[in-house]
Coordinates of C-alpha atoms in Angstrom, one line a residue:
X11 CA 16.8 23.4 -15.8
X12 CA 18.3 26.8 -15.7
X13 CA 18.9 26.5 -11.8
X14 CA 20.6 23.2 -11.9
X15 CA 24.0 24.1 -13.3
X16 CA 24.7 26.9 -10.7
X17 CA 23.6 24.6 -7.9
X18 CA 25.8 21.8 -9.1
X19 CA 28.8 24.2 -9.3
X20 CA 27.9 25.4 -5.8
X21 CA 27.8 22.0 -4.3
X22 CA 31.0 21.0 -6.2
X23 CA 32.8 24.1 -4.7
X24 CA 31.6 23.5 -1.2
X25 CA 32.9 19.9 -1.5
X26 CA 36.3 21.0 -2.7
X27 CA 36.5 23.7 -0.1
X28 CA 35.6 21.4 2.9
X29 CA 39.1 21.0 4.1
X30 CA 39.8 24.7 3.7
X31 CA 36.7 25.8 5.6
X32 CA 37.9 23.8 8.8
X33 CA 41.5 25.1 8.9
X34 CA 41.1 28.2 10.9
X35 CA 40.4 27.9 14.6
X36 CA 37.6 30.6 14.3
X37 CA 35.9 28.9 11.3
X38 CA 32.8 26.8 11.5
X39 CA 32.6 23.3 10.2
X40 CA 30.5 22.9 7.1
X41 CA 29.6 19.3 6.2
X42 CA 29.0 18.5 2.5
X43 CA 27.9 15.4 0.5
X44 CA 30.4 13.1 -1.0
X45 CA 29.1 13.7 -4.4
X46 CA 27.4 16.5 -6.5
X47 CA 23.8 15.8 -6.9
X48 CA 21.1 17.8 -9.0
X49 CA 18.3 15.4 -9.0
X50 CA 16.6 12.7 -6.9
X51 CA 13.8 10.2 -7.1
X52 CA 10.5 11.2 -5.3
X53 CA 6.7 10.8 -5.3
X54 CA 5.1 14.0 -6.3
X55 CA 1.7 15.5 -7.1
X56 CA 1.3 18.2 -9.8
X57 CA -2.2 19.1 -8.9
X58 CA -4.8 18.3 -6.0
X59 CA -7.0 15.3 -6.3
X60 CA -7.4 11.7 -5.7
X61 CA -4.7 9.0 -5.6
X62 CA -4.4 9.1 -9.3
X63 CA -2.4 12.4 -9.0
X64 CA 0.6 10.6 -7.4
X65 CA 3.4 10.5 -9.8
X66 CA 6.9 8.9 -9.4
X67 CA 9.5 11.4 -10.6
X68 CA 13.1 10.1 -10.9
X69 CA 14.3 13.6 -11.7
X70 CA 12.9 15.7 -8.8
X71 CA 15.1 18.7 -7.8
X72 CA 17.5 17.8 -5.2
X73 CA 16.9 20.0 -2.0
X74 CA 19.4 22.8 -1.2
X75 CA 20.3 24.5 2.0
X76 CA 18.7 28.0 1.9
X77 CA 19.4 29.0 5.4
X78 CA 22.4 28.4 7.7
X79 CA 20.3 26.5 10.3
X80 CA 19.2 23.8 7.9
X81 CA 20.3 20.2 7.4
X82 CA 19.8 17.9 4.4
X83 CA 18.6 14.4 5.4
X84 CA 19.0 11.2 3.5
X85 CA 15.5 9.5 3.9
X86 CA 15.8 5.8 4.9
X87 CA 12.1 5.5 6.1
X88 CA 9.0 7.7 5.9
X89 CA 5.5 7.3 7.3
X90 CA 2.1 8.5 6.1
X91 CA -0.7 10.2 8.0
X92 CA -4.4 11.1 7.4
X93 CA -3.0 14.7 6.8
X94 CA -1.1 13.5 3.8
X95 CA -4.3 12.2 2.2
X96 CA -6.1 15.4 3.0
X97 CA -3.1 17.6 1.6
X98 CA -3.3 15.4 -1.6
X99 CA -6.8 16.6 -2.0
X100 CA -6.0 20.3 -1.4
X101 CA -6.8 20.7 2.4
X102 CA -5.1 23.8 3.7
X103 CA -3.8 24.9 0.4
X104 CA -4.5 28.5 0.9
X105 CA -2.9 28.8 4.3
X106 CA 0.1 26.6 3.5
X107 CA 0.7 28.7 0.3
X108 CA 0.7 31.8 2.4
X109 CA 3.2 30.2 4.8
X110 CA 5.5 29.1 1.9
X111 CA 5.2 32.5 0.1
X112 CA 4.0 35.2 2.5
X113 CA 4.9 38.1 0.1
X114 CA 3.0 36.3 -2.9
X115 CA 6.0 36.8 -5.1
X116 CA 5.4 33.4 -6.8
X117 CA 2.6 32.4 -9.2
X118 CA -0.5 30.4 -8.0
X119 CA 0.5 26.6 -8.1
X120 CA 4.1 27.3 -7.3
X121 CA 4.0 24.6 -4.7
X122 CA 3.9 21.9 -7.4
X123 CA 5.5 19.5 -7.9
X124 CA 4.7 18.8 -4.2
X125 CA 6.2 15.9 -2.0
X126 CA 4.0 14.6 0.7
X127 CA 5.1 12.7 3.9
X128 CA 5.4 14.1 7.3
X129 CA 7.4 11.6 9.1
X130 CA 11.2 10.9 8.4
X131 CA 13.9 8.8 9.9
X132 CA 17.3 9.0 8.2
X133 CA 21.0 10.4 8.1
X134 CA 22.3 13.7 8.0
X135 CA 23.9 14.4 4.7
X136 CA 24.7 18.0 4.9
X137 CA 24.7 20.8 7.4
X138 CA 24.4 24.5 7.3
X139 CA 27.0 26.9 8.8
X140 CA 25.0 27.5 12.0
X141 CA 24.3 23.9 12.7
X142 CA 26.2 22.7 15.8
X143 CA 24.2 19.9 17.3
X144 CA 24.3 17.6 14.3
X145 CA 27.0 16.5 12.0
X146 CA 27.2 14.5 8.8
X147 CA 26.4 10.8 9.3
X148 CA 24.1 11.3 12.4
X149 CA 21.0 9.2 12.5
X150 CA 18.0 11.5 13.0
X151 CA 14.2 11.6 13.0
X152 CA 11.9 14.5 12.4
X153 CA 8.2 15.7 11.8
X154 CA 8.2 17.8 8.8
X155 CA 6.0 21.0 8.8
X156 CA 3.1 20.8 6.1
X157 CA 4.3 23.8 4.2
X158 CA 7.7 22.1 3.4
X159 CA 8.5 19.4 0.9
X160 CA 8.0 16.0 2.5
X161 CA 9.7 12.8 3.1
X162 CA 8.5 10.7 0.1
X163 CA 11.7 11.3 -1.5
X164 CA 15.4 10.3 -1.3
X165 CA 16.4 13.6 0.4
X166 CA 14.6 16.3 2.4
X167 CA 15.7 19.6 3.9
X168 CA 14.8 20.5 7.4
X169 CA 15.6 23.2 10.0
X170 CA 17.8 21.9 12.7
X171 CA 15.3 22.7 15.4
X172 CA 12.8 20.4 13.9
X173 CA 15.3 17.5 13.9
X174 CA 16.3 15.2 16.8
X175 CA 18.8 12.2 17.1
X176 CA 17.0 9.1 16.4
X177 CA 16.5 6.5 19.4
X178 CA 19.3 4.0 19.3
X179 CA 17.0 1.1 20.2
X180 CA 14.9 1.7 16.9
X181 CA 15.4 1.0 13.2
X182 CA 14.7 3.6 10.8
X183 CA 11.5 1.8 9.8
X184 CA 10.2 1.8 13.4
X185 CA 11.6 5.3 14.2
X186 CA 9.6 6.8 11.3
X187 CA 6.3 5.8 12.8
X188 CA 6.6 8.2 15.7
X189 CA 7.6 11.8 14.9
X190 CA 4.4 13.2 13.6
X191 CA 2.0 11.6 16.1
X192 CA 4.6 12.4 18.9
X193 CA 4.7 16.1 18.0
X194 CA 0.9 16.3 17.7
X195 CA 0.3 14.7 21.0
X196 CA 3.0 16.7 22.7
X197 CA 1.7 19.9 21.3
X198 CA -1.9 19.0 22.5
X199 CA -1.1 17.4 25.8
X200 CA 1.9 19.5 27.0
X201 CA 1.8 22.9 25.3
X202 CA -2.0 23.2 25.3
X203 CA -3.0 20.9 28.0
X204 CA -0.3 21.7 30.4
X205 CA 0.6 18.2 31.4
X206 CA 4.1 17.0 32.0
X207 CA 6.0 14.1 33.8
X208 CA 6.0 16.1 37.0
X209 CA 2.3 16.8 37.3
X210 CA 0.6 14.0 35.5
X211 CA 0.6 11.3 38.2
X212 CA -3.0 10.1 39.1
X213 CA -4.6 12.5 36.8
X214 CA -7.6 11.1 34.9
X215 CA -7.3 11.4 31.2
X216 CA -9.8 10.5 28.6
X217 CA -8.8 9.9 25.0
X218 CA -11.6 10.0 22.5
X219 CA -10.5 7.8 19.6
X220 CA -7.6 6.0 21.1
X221 CA -6.6 3.4 18.6
X222 CA -5.0 5.7 15.9
X223 CA -1.7 7.1 15.7
X224 CA -2.0 10.1 18.1
X225 CA -4.1 8.0 20.5
X226 CA -1.8 5.2 20.6
X227 CA 1.3 7.4 21.4
X228 CA -0.7 9.4 23.8
X229 CA -1.7 6.3 25.9
X230 CA 1.9 5.3 26.3
X231 CA 3.4 8.7 27.0
X232 CA 0.6 9.5 29.7
X233 CA 1.1 6.0 31.2
X234 CA 4.8 6.6 31.4
X235 CA 4.0 9.7 33.4
X236 CA 1.7 8.0 35.8
X237 CA -1.7 9.1 34.5
X238 CA -5.0 7.0 34.6
X239 CA -6.1 6.7 31.0
X240 CA -9.5 5.9 29.6
X241 CA -9.9 5.4 26.0
X242 CA -12.8 5.1 23.5
X243 CA -12.4 2.7 20.6
X244 CA -14.1 -0.2 18.7
X245 CA -14.5 -3.4 20.5
X246 CA -12.1 -5.0 18.2
X247 CA -9.4 -2.6 19.2
X248 CA -9.9 -3.1 23.0
X249 CA -7.1 -5.6 23.4
X250 CA -4.8 -3.6 21.4
X251 CA -5.1 -0.3 23.4
X252 CA -5.0 -2.2 26.7
X253 CA -1.8 -3.8 25.5
X254 CA -0.4 -0.2 25.2
X255 CA -1.5 0.6 28.8
X256 CA -5.0 1.9 28.7
X257 CA -6.6 1.4 32.1
X258 CA -10.4 1.6 31.1
X259 CA -11.8 1.1 27.6
X260 CA -15.3 2.1 26.3
X261 CA -16.5 0.6 23.1
X262 CA -18.2 3.3 21.0
X263 CA -19.9 0.8 18.8
X264 CA -22.0 -0.6 21.8
X265 CA -24.3 2.4 21.9
X266 CA -24.1 6.1 22.8
X267 CA -20.6 6.4 24.3
X268 CA -21.4 9.4 26.4
X269 CA -23.6 7.2 28.6
X270 CA -21.0 4.7 29.9
X271 CA -18.5 7.7 30.2
X272 CA -21.0 9.8 32.2
X273 CA -21.1 7.0 34.8
X274 CA -17.3 7.2 35.4
X275 CA -15.4 9.7 37.7
X276 CA -14.8 12.9 36.0
X277 CA -11.6 13.7 34.1
X278 CA -8.8 16.3 34.5
X279 CA -8.2 16.3 30.6
X280 CA -10.0 15.1 27.5
X281 CA -8.1 14.7 24.2
X282 CA -10.5 14.7 21.4
X283 CA -9.3 12.8 18.1
X284 CA -13.0 12.3 16.9
X285 CA -14.6 15.8 16.7
X286 CA -18.1 16.3 15.4
X287 CA -20.9 15.6 18.0
X288 CA -18.4 14.9 20.8
X289 CA -18.1 18.5 21.7
X290 CA -21.9 18.5 22.6
X291 CA -21.4 16.2 25.6
X292 CA -17.6 15.7 26.2
X293 CA -17.1 18.9 28.1
X294 CA -19.7 17.7 30.9
X295 CA -17.3 14.8 31.7
X296 CA -14.6 17.3 33.0
X297 CA -14.1 18.2 36.7
X298 CA -15.6 21.7 37.0
X299 CA -13.6 24.7 38.6
X300 CA -10.5 22.6 38.9
X301 CA -8.5 23.7 35.8
X302 CA -9.7 20.8 33.7
X303 CA -9.2 21.1 29.9
X304 CA -10.9 19.8 26.8
X305 CA -8.4 19.8 23.9
X306 CA -9.7 18.9 20.4
X307 CA -7.5 18.1 17.5
X308 CA -10.4 18.5 15.0
X309 CA -10.7 22.0 14.4
X310 CA -12.2 24.2 11.4
X311 CA -9.0 26.2 11.2
X312 CA -7.7 25.4 7.8
X313 CA -11.2 24.7 6.4
X314 CA -12.1 28.3 7.3
X315 CA -9.0 29.8 5.7
X316 CA -9.5 27.6 2.6
X317 CA -13.2 28.6 2.2
X318 CA -13.1 32.2 3.3
X319 CA -9.6 33.3 2.5
X320 CA -6.7 33.9 5.0
X321 CA -8.1 37.3 6.5
X322 CA -11.7 36.4 6.8
X323 CA -10.8 32.8 7.6
X324 CA -8.6 33.9 10.5
X325 CA -11.3 36.3 11.9
X326 CA -13.7 33.4 11.8
X327 CA -11.4 31.1 13.7
X328 CA -10.7 33.7 16.3
X329 CA -14.4 34.4 16.8
X330 CA -15.3 30.6 17.0
X331 CA -12.4 29.7 19.3
X332 CA -13.1 32.6 21.6
X333 CA -16.9 32.0 21.8
X334 CA -16.5 28.4 22.6
X335 CA -13.8 29.1 25.1
X336 CA -15.9 31.8 27.0
X337 CA -19.1 29.5 26.9
X338 CA -17.3 26.7 28.6
X339 CA -15.3 28.9 31.0
X340 CA -18.6 30.1 32.6
X341 CA -19.1 26.4 33.5
X342 CA -15.7 26.0 35.1
X343 CA -13.8 24.1 32.2
X344 CA -11.4 25.2 29.5
X345 CA -12.0 24.6 25.9
X346 CA -8.9 24.5 23.6
X347 CA -7.8 23.8 20.0
X348 CA -4.7 21.6 19.6
X349 CA -2.4 21.5 16.5
X350 CA 0.4 19.6 15.2
X351 CA 3.7 21.5 16.0
X352 CA 7.2 20.2 14.7
X353 CA 9.6 20.2 17.5
X354 CA 13.2 18.8 17.8
X355 CA 13.3 19.3 21.7
X356 CA 10.0 17.5 22.1
X357 CA 11.5 14.6 20.0
X358 CA 14.6 14.7 22.2
X359 CA 12.2 14.0 25.3
X360 CA 10.4 11.3 23.4
X361 CA 13.7 9.6 22.4
X362 CA 14.6 9.1 26.0
X363 CA 11.3 7.5 26.7
X364 CA 11.6 5.2 23.7
X365 CA 15.2 4.2 24.6
X366 CA 13.8 3.6 28.3
X367 CA 11.2 1.2 26.7
X368 CA 8.4 3.4 27.9
X369 CA 7.1 4.0 24.4
X370 CA 7.3 1.7 21.5
X371 CA 6.4 2.3 17.8
X372 CA 3.2 0.9 16.5
X373 CA 3.7 -0.1 12.9
X374 CA 0.7 -1.6 11.2
X375 CA 2.0 -2.1 7.7
X376 CA 5.3 -1.5 5.7
X377 CA 5.5 -0.6 2.0
X378 CA 8.4 -0.2 -0.3
X379 CA 9.1 3.0 -2.1
X380 CA 7.5 1.7 -5.2
X381 CA 4.2 1.1 -3.4
X382 CA 3.6 4.6 -2.2
X383 CA 0.1 4.8 -4.0
X384 CA -0.9 1.6 -2.2
X385 CA 0.2 2.8 1.1
X386 CA -1.7 6.1 0.6
X387 CA -4.9 4.0 -0.2
X388 CA -4.3 2.0 3.0
X389 CA -4.2 5.3 5.0
X390 CA -7.2 6.6 3.2
X391 CA -9.5 3.7 4.2
X392 CA -9.0 4.7 7.9
X393 CA -9.6 2.6 11.0
X394 CA -5.8 2.2 11.5
X395 CA -4.3 0.4 14.2
X396 CA -0.9 2.0 14.1
X397 CA 1.1 3.6 11.4
X398 CA 1.7 3.0 7.7
X399 CA 5.6 3.1 7.0
X400 CA 7.4 3.4 3.6
X401 CA 11.0 2.1 3.3
X402 CA 12.8 4.8 1.1
X403 CA 16.4 3.7 1.2
X404 CA 17.8 0.2 2.1
X405 CA 20.7 1.7 4.0
X406 CA 21.8 0.3 7.4
X407 CA 19.5 0.2 10.2
X408 CA 16.2 -0.6 8.2
X409 CA 16.0 -4.2 9.1

């Protein structure tokens, strides 16, 4: 508790000086909260493990602005992803610890108590000195980097470049279903795959595993850009993905999925959400010597650094990625790893598509803040048909 009193004094001082800081014509505005807070409710984990490590803490530390480009957001709704289940079990712990503490100043386990949750929709409560694009009271959404404290709490602190104004057409519960899958799909398809609204028309895209969060978002974005989209999923999800715009659907439960896919015209890009054995045959489905790309989101990157340590793990990752890229380049196709990358500018683009009714949120089930363990169990079971959303605050816009 030694850090609470200085923090409370600091927050009170900022509140009292709010008017004074805005008097001079050269001074920047600094938004502050209406009350001094030191604690907040949150779901935390104190160690890695199963669902039983989740603990509700009504006295979690209130986030503070460490850098001038940060904002504090009051969380109205959060969403869960398979990544949260993996992180609960310790996935990526070594790499994420290095990102949090690159100089190794803190002791091992300093990430605890850890708050999970990568999606957030809420309202800006406080802004750093250098934040110009947002102000107190703005409705925003964001995808939270995995090395930062998450959204299963009443408040969260983010860099302003990770935040975007929320679509006006969506409630907070709806908006929370989009940021993580949007940023992942954008990173894979746009940053890595080289697709855009200007070059996507009539391109043939294959999405392996199209009924999950990233798949359902990708279908909608690619169709809005004019692509022809083929999707693999189970038979009971076919109507669902066709409703999102998929042009052709292949049932992977009907037999070896590579056989019906091989009978189709070859593809310009493949987005792989499945991994495993798919690499063995999927790259043969690409158009050779035409710049076609295979982008997989199932990579050994964090597994290698967890198992081998940061230095050896990174060397192993570089060797694996380079070997596979060179192997397939000789066959005229490009092999790439895709990663989740938080991006406010990407969400700005997505917001325009949402408000233009080109993309809609896919919410499978909503839970209350007290039901976070049940929500985590739901995500852990897999075979999702959309996102699992948690209502954190009952503020306006959540209906």
